[in-house]
Coordinates of C-alpha atoms and ligand atoms in Angstrom, one line a residue:
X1 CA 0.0 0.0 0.0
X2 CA 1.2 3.3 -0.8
X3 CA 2.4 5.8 2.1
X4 CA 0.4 9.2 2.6
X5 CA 3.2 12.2 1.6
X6 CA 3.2 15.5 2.5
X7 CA 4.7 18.1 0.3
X8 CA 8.3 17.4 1.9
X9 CA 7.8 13.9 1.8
X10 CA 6.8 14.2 -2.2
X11 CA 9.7 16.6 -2.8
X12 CA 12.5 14.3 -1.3
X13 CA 10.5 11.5 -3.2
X14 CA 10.5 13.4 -6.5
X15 CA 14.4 14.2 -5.7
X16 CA 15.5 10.6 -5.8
X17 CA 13.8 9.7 -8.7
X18 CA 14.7 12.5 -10.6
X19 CA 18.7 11.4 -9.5
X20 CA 17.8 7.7 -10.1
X21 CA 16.2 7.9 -13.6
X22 CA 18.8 11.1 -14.7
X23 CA 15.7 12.9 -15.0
X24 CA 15.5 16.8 -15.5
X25 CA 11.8 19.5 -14.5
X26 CA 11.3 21.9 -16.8
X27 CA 8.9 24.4 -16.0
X28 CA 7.3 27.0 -17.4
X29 CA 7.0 30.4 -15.8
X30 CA 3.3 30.4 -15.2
X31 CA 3.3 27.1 -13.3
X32 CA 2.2 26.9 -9.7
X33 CA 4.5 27.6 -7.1
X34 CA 5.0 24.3 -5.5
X35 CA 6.3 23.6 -9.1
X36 CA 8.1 26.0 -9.9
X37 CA 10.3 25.5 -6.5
X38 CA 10.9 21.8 -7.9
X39 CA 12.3 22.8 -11.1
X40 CA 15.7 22.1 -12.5
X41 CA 14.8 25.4 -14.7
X42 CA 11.6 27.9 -15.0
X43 CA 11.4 29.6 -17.7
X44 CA 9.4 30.9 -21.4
X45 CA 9.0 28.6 -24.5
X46 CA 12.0 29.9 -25.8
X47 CA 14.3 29.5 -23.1
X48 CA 12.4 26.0 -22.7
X49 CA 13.0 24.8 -26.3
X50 CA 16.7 25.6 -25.9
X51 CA 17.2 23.7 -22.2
X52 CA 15.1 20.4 -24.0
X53 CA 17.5 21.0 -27.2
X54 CA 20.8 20.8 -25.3
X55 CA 19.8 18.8 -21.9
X56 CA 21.9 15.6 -21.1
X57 CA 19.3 14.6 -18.9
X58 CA 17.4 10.9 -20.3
X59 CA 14.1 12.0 -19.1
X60 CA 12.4 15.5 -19.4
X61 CA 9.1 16.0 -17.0
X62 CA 7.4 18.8 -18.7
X63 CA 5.5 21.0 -16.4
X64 CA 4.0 23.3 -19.1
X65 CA 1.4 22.9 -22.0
X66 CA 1.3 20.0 -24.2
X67 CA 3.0 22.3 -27.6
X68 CA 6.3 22.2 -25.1
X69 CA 6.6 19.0 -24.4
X70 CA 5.9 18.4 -27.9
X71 CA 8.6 20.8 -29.1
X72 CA 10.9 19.1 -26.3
X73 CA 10.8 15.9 -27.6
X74 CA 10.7 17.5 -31.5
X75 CA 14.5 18.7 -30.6
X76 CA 15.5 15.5 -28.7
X77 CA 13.6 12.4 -30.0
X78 CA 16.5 10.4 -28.1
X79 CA 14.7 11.2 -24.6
X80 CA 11.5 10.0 -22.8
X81 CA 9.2 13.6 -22.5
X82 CA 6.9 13.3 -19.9
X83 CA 4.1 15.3 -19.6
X84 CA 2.4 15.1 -16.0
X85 CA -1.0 15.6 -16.8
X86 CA -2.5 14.7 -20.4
X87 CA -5.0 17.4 -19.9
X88 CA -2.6 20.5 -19.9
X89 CA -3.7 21.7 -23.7
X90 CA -3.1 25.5 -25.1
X91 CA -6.7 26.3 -26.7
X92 CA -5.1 28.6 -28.7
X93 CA -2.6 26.0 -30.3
X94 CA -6.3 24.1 -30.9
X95 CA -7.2 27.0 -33.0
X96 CA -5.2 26.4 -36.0
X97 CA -5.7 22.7 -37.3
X98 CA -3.3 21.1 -40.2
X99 CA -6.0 20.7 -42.9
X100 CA -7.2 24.1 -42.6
X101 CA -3.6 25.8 -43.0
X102 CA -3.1 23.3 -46.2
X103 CA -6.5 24.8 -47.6
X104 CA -5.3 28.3 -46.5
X105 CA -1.7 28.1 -47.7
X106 CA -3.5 27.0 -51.3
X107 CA -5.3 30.6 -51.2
X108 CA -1.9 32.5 -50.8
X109 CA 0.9 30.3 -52.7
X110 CA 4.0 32.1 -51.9
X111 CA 3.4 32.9 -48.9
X112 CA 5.7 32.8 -46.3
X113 CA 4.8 30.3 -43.2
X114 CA 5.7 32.0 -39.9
X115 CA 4.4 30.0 -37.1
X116 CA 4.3 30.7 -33.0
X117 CA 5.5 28.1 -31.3
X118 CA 2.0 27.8 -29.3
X119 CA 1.1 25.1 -32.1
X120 CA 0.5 21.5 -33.0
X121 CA 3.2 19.5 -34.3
X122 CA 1.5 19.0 -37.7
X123 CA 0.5 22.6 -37.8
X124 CA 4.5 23.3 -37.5
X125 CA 5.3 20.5 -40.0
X126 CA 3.6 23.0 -42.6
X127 CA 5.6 25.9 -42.0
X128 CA 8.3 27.8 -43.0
X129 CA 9.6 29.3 -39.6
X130 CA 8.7 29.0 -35.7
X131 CA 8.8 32.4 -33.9
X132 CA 8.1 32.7 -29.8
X133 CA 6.9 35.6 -28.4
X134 CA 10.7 36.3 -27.2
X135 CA 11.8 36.8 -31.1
X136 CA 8.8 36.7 -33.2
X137 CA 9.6 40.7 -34.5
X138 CA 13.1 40.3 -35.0
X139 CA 12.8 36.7 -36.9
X140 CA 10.0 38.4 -39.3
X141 CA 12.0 41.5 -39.5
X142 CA 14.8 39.5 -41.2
X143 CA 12.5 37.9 -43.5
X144 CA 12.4 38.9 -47.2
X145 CA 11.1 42.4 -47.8
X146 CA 8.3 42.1 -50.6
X147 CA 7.1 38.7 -49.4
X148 CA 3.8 38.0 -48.3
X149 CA 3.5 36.5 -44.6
X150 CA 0.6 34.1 -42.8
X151 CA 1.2 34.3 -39.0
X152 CA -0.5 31.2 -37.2
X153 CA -2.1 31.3 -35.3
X154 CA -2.3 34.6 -32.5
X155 CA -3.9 37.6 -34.1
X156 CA -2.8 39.4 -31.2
X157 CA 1.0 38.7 -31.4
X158 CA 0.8 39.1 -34.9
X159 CA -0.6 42.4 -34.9
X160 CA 1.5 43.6 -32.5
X161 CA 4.4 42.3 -34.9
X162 CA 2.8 43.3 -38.0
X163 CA 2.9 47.1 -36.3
X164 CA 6.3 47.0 -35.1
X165 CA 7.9 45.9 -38.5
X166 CA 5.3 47.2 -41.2
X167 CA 5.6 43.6 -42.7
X168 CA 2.6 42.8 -45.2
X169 CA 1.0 39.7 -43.2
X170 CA -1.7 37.7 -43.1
X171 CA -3.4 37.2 -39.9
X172 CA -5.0 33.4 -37.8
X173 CA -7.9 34.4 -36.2
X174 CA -7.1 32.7 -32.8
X175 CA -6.5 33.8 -29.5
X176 CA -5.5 33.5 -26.0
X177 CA -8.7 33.3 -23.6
X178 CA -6.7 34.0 -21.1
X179 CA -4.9 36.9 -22.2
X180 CA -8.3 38.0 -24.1
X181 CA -9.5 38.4 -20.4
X182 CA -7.4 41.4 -19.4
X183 CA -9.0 44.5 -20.6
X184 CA -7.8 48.1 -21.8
X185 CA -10.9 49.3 -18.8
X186 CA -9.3 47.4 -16.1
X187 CA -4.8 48.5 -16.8
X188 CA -6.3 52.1 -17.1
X189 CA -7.8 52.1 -13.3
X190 CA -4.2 50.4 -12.5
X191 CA -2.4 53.0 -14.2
X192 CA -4.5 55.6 -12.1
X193 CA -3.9 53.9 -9.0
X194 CA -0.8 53.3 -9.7
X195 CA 0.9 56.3 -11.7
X196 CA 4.5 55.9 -10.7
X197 CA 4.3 52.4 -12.3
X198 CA 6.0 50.7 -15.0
X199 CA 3.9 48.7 -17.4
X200 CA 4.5 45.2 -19.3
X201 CA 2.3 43.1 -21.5
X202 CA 2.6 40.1 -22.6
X203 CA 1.8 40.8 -26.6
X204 CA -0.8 38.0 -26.5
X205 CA -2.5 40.6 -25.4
X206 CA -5.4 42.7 -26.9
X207 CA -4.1 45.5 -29.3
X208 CA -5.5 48.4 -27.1
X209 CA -4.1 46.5 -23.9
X210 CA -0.2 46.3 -25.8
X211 CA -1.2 49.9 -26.7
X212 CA -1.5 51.6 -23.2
X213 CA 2.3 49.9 -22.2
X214 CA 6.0 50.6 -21.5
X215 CA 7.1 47.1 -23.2
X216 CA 5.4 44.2 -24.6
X217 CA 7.6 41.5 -23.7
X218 CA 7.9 37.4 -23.5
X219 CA 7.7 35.9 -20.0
X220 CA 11.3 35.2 -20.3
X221 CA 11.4 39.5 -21.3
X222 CA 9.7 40.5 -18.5
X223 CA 12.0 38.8 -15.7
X224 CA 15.0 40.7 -17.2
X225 CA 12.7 44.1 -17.3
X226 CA 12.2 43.8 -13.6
X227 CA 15.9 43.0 -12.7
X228 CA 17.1 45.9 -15.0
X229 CA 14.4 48.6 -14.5
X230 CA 14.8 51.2 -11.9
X231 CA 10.9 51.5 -11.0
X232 CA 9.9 49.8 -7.9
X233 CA 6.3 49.0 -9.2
X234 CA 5.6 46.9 -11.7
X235 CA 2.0 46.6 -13.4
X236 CA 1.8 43.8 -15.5
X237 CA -0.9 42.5 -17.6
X238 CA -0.1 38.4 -18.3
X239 CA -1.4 35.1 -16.8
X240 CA -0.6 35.9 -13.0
X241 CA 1.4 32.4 -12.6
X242 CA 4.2 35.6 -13.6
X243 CA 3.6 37.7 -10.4
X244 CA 5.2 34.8 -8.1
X245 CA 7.8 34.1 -10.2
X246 CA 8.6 37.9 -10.6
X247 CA 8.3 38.9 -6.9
X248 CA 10.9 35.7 -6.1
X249 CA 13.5 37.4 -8.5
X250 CA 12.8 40.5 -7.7
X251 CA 11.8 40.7 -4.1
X252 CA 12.5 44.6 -3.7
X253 CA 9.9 45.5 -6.4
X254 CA 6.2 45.7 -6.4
X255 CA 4.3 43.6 -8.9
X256 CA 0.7 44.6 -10.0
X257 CA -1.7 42.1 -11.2
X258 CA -4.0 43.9 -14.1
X259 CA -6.8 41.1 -13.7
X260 CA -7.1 38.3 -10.9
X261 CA -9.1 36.6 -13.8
X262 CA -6.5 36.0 -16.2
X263 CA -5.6 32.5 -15.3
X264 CA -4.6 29.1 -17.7
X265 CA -6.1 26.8 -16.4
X266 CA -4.5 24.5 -18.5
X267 CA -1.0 25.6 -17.4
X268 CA -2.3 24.5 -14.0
X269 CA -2.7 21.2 -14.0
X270 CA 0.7 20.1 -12.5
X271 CA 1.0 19.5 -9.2
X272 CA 3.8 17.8 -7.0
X273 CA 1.5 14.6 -7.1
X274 CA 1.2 14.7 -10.7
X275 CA 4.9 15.3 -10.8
X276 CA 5.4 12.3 -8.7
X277 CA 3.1 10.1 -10.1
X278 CA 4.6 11.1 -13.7
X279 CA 8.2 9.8 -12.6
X280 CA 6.7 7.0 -10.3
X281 CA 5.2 5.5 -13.9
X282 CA 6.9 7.1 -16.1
X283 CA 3.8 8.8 -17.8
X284 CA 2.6 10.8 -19.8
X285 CA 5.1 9.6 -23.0
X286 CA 4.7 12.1 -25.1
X287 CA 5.7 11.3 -28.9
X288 CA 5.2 12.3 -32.2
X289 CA 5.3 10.0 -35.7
X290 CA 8.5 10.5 -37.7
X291 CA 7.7 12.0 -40.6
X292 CA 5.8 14.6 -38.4
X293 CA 8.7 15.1 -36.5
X294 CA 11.2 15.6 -38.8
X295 CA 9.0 18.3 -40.9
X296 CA 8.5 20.0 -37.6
X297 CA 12.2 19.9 -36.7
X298 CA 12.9 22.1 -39.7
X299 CA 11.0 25.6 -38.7
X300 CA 12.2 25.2 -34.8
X301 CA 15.6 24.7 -35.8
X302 CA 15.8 27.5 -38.3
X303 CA 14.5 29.8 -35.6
X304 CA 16.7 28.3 -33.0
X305 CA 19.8 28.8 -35.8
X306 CA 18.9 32.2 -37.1
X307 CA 19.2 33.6 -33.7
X308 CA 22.8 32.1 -33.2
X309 CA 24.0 33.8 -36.1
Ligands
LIG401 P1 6.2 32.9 -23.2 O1 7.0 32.2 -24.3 O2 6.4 34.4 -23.3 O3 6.5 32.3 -21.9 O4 4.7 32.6 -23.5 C1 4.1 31.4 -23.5 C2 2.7 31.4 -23.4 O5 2.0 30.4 -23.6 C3 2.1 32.7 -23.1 O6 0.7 32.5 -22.9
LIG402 FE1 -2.1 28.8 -24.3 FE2 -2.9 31.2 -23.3 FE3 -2.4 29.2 -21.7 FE4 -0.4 30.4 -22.9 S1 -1.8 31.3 -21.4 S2 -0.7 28.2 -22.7 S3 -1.3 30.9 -24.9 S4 -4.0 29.3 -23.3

């Protein structure tokens, strides 16, 4: 029969396995904190993709959405990915499904394929380029001038790209839910209670939400705002996993939540039980066919590559 654990008892329990099996956690920044304080790294999909690229580790736990693991195991098919709970989805990857970008690439031949890495494997097979929130404006930027671009599948980020490079593209209509939740209404009372502050947004955000900010940055962005910045309040308009994680870095700044509502639930499903459970049994194997793989290798790696050089 199985002992009860409390939370110390699961994290020494997660410790030894994670030794035994050469396991590494990767987390991303919006995780809960219990998670977060078990990880061999926290950070965004950016810095994620890199740590799965390069890890030595044999088995990656992937505390983050299902598109991460996915990329994880798309850079190092030689590992097991775990992801701890099956559930954890991104609704906006959902919005953009293979057969319709085949139909919609037909519609625009020529066009160039830039994809966010918030995206199903076969929806990245079909592309020419991966972008994160972290790049997406410089990698389009260096594209060729008097091509045409599809952006899949965030209207938001590529709008807020389209503005910052005057690049002719065409937009996905998907969309965060949870970022759709913060509202221009609700930063504008922040910035009136709080006029001294600095603002971020993530740029998932809603156009007139990016509009009223300081910086739209990538979670990864925003952690190296708040260490660098000399304000001592900091509004910020994201999934408010990012307020724990910034406070911890930064523990002599303020942090402002715009909206209390804008949680993923999805990026909440990991807990240290599931993380326990996922190395106990070695679940949930996350895997993707071949030919799949391979075609989806090809835009991560050119994005990965082009921001070496
Ligand atoms: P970052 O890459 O900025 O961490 O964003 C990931 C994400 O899913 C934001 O909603
Ligand atoms: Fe997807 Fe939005 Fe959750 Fe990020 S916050 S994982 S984009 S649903």
């Amino acid at each position: 029969m199985r002992t009860f654990l409390d939370s110390d008892g699961m994290v020494a329990r997660i410790n030894e396995l994670r030794s035994e099996k050469n396991a590494v956690i990767l987390t991303h920044n919006y995780q809960l904190a219990e998670v977060q304080d078990i990880a061999d790294f926290v950070g965004d999909s950016l810095e994620l993709s890199i740590k799965a690229a390069r890890t030595t580790a044999d088995v990656i736990v992937f505390c983050g959405v299902r598109f991460m693991a996915e990329t994880a195991y798309i850079l190092s098919p030689d590992k097991t990915v775990l992801l701890p709970s099956l559930e954890s989805g991104c609704p906006m990857a959902d919005m953009a499904e293979a057969p319709d970008l085949e139909r919609f690439k037909k519609k625009h031949p020529g066009a160039i394929v830039v994809t966010y890495i918030n995206s199903s494997a076969e929806v990245k097979a079909l592309s020419d380029i991966c972008v994160t929130s972290a790049n997406a404006a410089e990698i389009v930027a260096s594209l060729p001038k008097d091509g045409k671009i599809i952006f899949v599948p965030d209207m938001n980020l590529g709008s807020y790209v389209q503005k910052v490079t005057g690049r002719d593209m065409i937009l996905w209509q998907g969309f965060c839910p949870t970022h759709m939740r913060i509202r221009a209404e609700d930063l504008k009372r922040r910035i009136a209670e709080f006029p001294d502050a600095k603002v971020i947004v993530h740029p998932e955000s809603r156009p007139d939400v990016i509009n009223l900010a300081d910086e739209a940055l990538s979670t990864g962005g925003m952690l190296k705002f708040a260490r660098l910045t000399d304000a001592r309040q900091i509004i910020v308009a994201t999934e408010v996993g990012m307020i724990y994680r910034l406070s911890k870095e930064s523990p002599d700044k303020q942090f402002i939540p715009v909206s209390e509502q804008a949680v993923c639930p999805n990026m909440k499903m990991h807990r240290l039980e599931t993380v326990l459970h996922s190395l106990e049994t070695m679940t949930h194997n996350i895997e993707i066919p071949e030919e799949i793989r391979v075609a989806a290798a090809k835009p991560i790696t050119k994005m990965l590559q082009g921001l070496q050089s």
